[in-house]
mmCIF file of C-alpha atoms in Angstrom:
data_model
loop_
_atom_site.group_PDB
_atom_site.id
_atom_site.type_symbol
_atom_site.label_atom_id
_atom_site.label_comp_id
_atom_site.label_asym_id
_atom_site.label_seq_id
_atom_site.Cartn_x
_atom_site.Cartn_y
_atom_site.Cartn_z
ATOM 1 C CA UNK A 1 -18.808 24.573 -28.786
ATOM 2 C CA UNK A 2 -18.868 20.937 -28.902
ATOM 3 C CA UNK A 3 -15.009 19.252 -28.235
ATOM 4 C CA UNK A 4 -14.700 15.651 -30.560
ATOM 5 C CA UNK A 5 -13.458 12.776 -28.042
ATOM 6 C CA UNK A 6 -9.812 12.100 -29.160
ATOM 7 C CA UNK A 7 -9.534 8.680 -27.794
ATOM 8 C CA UNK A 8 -9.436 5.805 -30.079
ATOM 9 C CA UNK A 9 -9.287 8.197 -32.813
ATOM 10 C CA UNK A 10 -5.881 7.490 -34.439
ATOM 11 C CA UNK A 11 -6.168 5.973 -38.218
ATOM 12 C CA UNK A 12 -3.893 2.914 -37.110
ATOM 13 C CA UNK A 13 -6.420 1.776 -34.874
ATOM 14 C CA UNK A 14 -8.705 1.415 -37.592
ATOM 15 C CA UNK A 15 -6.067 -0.144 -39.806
ATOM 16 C CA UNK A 16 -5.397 -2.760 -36.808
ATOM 17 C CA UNK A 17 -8.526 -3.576 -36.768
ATOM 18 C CA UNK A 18 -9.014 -3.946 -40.319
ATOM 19 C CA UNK A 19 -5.434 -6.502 -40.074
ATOM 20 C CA UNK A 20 -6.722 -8.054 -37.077
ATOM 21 C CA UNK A 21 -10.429 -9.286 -38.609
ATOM 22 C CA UNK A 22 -8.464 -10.082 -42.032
ATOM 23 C CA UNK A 23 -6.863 -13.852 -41.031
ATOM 24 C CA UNK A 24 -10.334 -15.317 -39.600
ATOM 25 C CA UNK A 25 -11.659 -14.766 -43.195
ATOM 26 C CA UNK A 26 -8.444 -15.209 -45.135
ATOM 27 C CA UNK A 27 -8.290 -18.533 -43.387
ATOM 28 C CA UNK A 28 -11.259 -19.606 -45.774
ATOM 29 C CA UNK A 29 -8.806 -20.133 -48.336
ATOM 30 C CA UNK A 30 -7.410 -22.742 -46.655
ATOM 31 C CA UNK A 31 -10.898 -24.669 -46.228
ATOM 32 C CA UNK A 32 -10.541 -25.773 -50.128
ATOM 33 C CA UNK A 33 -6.972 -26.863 -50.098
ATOM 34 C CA UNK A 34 -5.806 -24.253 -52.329
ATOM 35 C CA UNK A 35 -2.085 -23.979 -53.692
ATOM 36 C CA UNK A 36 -1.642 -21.695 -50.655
ATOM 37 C CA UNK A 37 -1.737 -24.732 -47.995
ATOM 38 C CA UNK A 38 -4.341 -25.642 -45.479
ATOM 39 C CA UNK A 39 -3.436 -21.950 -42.704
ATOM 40 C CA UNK A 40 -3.813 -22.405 -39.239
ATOM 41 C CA UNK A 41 -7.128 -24.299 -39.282
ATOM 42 C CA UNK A 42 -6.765 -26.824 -42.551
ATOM 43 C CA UNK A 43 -6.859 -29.754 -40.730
ATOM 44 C CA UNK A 44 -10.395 -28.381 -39.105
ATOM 45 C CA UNK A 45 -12.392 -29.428 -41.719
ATOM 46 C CA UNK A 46 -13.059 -33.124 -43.970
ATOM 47 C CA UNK A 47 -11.778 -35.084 -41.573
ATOM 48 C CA UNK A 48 -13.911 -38.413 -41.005
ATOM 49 C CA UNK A 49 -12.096 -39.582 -37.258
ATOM 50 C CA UNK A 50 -14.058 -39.581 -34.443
ATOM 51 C CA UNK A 51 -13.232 -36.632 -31.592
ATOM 52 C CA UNK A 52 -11.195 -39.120 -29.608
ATOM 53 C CA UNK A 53 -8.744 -40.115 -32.116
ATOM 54 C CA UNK A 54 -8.250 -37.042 -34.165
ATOM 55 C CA UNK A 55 -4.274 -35.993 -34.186
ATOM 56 C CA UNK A 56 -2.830 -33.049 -32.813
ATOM 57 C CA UNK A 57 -3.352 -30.737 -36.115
ATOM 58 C CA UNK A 58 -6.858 -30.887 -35.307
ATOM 59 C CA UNK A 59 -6.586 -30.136 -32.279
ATOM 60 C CA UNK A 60 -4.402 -27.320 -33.191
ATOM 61 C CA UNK A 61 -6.712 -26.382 -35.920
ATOM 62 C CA UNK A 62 -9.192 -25.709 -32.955
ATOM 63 C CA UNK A 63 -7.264 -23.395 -30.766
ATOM 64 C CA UNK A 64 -6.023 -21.547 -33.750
ATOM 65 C CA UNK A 65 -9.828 -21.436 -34.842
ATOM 66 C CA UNK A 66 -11.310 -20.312 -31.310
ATOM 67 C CA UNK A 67 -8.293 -17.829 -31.421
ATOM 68 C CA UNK A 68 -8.960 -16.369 -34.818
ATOM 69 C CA UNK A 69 -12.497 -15.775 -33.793
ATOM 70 C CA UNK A 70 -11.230 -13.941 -30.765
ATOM 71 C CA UNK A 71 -9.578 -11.888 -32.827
ATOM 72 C CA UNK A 72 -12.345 -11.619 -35.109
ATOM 73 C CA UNK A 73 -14.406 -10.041 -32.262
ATOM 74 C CA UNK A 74 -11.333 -7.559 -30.572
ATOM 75 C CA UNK A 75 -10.884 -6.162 -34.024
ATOM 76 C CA UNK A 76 -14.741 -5.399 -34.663
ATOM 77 C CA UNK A 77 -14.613 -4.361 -30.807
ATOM 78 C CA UNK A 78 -11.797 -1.766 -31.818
ATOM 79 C CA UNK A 79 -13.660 -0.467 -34.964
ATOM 80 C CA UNK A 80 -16.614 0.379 -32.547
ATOM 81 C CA UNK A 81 -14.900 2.306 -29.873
ATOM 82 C CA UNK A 82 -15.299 5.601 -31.257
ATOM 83 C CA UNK A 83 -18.614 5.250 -32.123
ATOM 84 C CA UNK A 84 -19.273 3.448 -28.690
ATOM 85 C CA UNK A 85 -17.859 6.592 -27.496
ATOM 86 C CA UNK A 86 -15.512 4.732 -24.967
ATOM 87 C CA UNK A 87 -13.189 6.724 -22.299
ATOM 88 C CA UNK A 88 -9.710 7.848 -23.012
ATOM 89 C CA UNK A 89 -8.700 5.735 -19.921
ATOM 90 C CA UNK A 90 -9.397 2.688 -21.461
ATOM 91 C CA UNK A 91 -7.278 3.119 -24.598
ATOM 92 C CA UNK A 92 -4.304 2.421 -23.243
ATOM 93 C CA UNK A 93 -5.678 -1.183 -21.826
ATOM 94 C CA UNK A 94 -7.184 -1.979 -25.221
ATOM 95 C CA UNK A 95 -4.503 -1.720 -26.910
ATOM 96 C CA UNK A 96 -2.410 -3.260 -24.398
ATOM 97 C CA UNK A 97 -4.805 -6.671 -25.046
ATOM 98 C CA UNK A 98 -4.836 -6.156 -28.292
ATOM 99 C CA UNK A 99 -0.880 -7.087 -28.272
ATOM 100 C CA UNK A 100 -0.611 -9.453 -26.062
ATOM 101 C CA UNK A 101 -3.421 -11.235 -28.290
ATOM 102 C CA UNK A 102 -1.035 -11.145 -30.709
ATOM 103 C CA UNK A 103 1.689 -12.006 -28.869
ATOM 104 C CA UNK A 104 -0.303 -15.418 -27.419
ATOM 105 C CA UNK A 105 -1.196 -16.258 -31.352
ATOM 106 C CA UNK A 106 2.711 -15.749 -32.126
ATOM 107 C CA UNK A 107 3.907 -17.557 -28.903
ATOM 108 C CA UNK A 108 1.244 -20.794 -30.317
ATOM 109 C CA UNK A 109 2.391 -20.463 -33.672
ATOM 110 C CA UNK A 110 6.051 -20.698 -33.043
ATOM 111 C CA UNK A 111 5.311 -23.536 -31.062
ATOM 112 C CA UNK A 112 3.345 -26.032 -33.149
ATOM 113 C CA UNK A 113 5.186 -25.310 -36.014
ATOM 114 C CA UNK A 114 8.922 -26.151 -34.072
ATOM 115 C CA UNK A 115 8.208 -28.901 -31.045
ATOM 116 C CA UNK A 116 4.661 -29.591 -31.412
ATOM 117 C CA UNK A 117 2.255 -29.163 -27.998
ATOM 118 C CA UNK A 118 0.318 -31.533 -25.975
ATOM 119 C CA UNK A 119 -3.203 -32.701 -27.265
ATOM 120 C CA UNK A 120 -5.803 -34.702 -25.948
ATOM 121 C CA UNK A 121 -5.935 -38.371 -26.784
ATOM 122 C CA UNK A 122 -7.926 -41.615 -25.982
ATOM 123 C CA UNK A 123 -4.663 -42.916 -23.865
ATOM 124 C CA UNK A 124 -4.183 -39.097 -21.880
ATOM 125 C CA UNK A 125 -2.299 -36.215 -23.430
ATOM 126 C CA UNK A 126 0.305 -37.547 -25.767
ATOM 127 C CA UNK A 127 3.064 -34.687 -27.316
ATOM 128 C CA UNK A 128 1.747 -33.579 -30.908
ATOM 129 C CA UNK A 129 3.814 -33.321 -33.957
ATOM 130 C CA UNK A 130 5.024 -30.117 -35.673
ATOM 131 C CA UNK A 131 2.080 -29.024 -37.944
ATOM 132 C CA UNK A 132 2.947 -27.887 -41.442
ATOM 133 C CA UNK A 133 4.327 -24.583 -42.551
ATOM 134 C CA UNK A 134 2.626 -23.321 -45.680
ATOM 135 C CA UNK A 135 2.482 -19.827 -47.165
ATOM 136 C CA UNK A 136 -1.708 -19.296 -45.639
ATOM 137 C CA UNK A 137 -0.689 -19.316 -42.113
ATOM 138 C CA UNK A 138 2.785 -17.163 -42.881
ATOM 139 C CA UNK A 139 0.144 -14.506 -44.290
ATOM 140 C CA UNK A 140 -2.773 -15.023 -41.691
ATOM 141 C CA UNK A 141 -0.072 -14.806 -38.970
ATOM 142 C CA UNK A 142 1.835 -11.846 -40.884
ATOM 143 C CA UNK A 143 -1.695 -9.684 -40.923
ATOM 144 C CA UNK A 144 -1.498 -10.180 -37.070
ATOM 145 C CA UNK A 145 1.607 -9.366 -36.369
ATOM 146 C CA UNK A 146 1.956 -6.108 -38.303
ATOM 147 C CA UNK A 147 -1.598 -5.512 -36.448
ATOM 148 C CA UNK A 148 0.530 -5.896 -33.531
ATOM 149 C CA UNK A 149 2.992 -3.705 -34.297
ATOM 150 C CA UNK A 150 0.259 -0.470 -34.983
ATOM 151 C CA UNK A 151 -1.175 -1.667 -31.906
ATOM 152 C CA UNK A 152 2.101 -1.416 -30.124
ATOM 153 C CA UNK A 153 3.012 2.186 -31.406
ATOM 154 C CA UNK A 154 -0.381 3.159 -30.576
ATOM 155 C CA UNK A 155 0.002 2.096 -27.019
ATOM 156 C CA UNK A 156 3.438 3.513 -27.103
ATOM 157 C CA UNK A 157 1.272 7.344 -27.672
ATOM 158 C CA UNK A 158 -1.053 6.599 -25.408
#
């Protein structure tokens, strides 16, 4: 009789995946400046400056970009764990990452959007403004945070 490997088997893994891959392609909405605002990474894209004397909300439009693509890759990475067949001692690790991924992406969000962070800039690192608030990165941030909380219940079981 063959026992099925109960790790990473729950359905709110899956859907935390599924929530945790959804704002790096939701964020494409924001490429066209739609009525929903430019997300996390609007500023990413048409803008003519040279590197050295772009603003801070391209330079936050990069670490939100890198970060959405790390997220991108944890949520495919937690689809493929029961088909990768991994251990049940590494469930409660990856889940564990998963929300503190979230919680880092919160933590950044909070920030830019309140006091602003430091950026690069031709002079040294000057203090960025606030970057906008607009209804895209309330969803693309809402997505991860309710992946969060799965991720957190889940890690709660394990």
């Amino acid at each position: 009789m063959k026992t099925e490997s109960t790790a990473f088997s729950a359905p709110e893994a899956r859907w935390a995946a599924a929530l945790l891959m959804a704002p790096f392609f939701l964020q494409l909405l924001g490429t066209g400046g739609s009525f929903l605002g430019g997300g996390l990474c609007g500023e990413l894209f048409g803008n003519k400056a040279p590197l050295g004397l772009q603003g801070a909300g391209f330079w936050y439009a990069v670490m939100f970009m890198m970060l959405l693509g790390f997220q991108l890759m944890y949520g495919g990475f937690l689809l493929l764990t029961r088909l990768l067949e991994m251990p049940a001692s590494m469930e409660r690790g990856t889940y564990r990452f998963g929300v503190g991924l979230v919680g880092l992406i919160t933590l950044l969000f909070i920030l830019t959007r309140t006091i602003g962070l430091p950026y690069p800039s031709p002079q040294g690192l000057a203090m960025g403004d606030t970057a906008p608030l607009d209804p895209l990165s309330l969803i693309l941030v809402g997505c991860s945070w309710v992946a969060g909380f799965l991720l957190w219940r889940l890690l709660k079981k394990a």
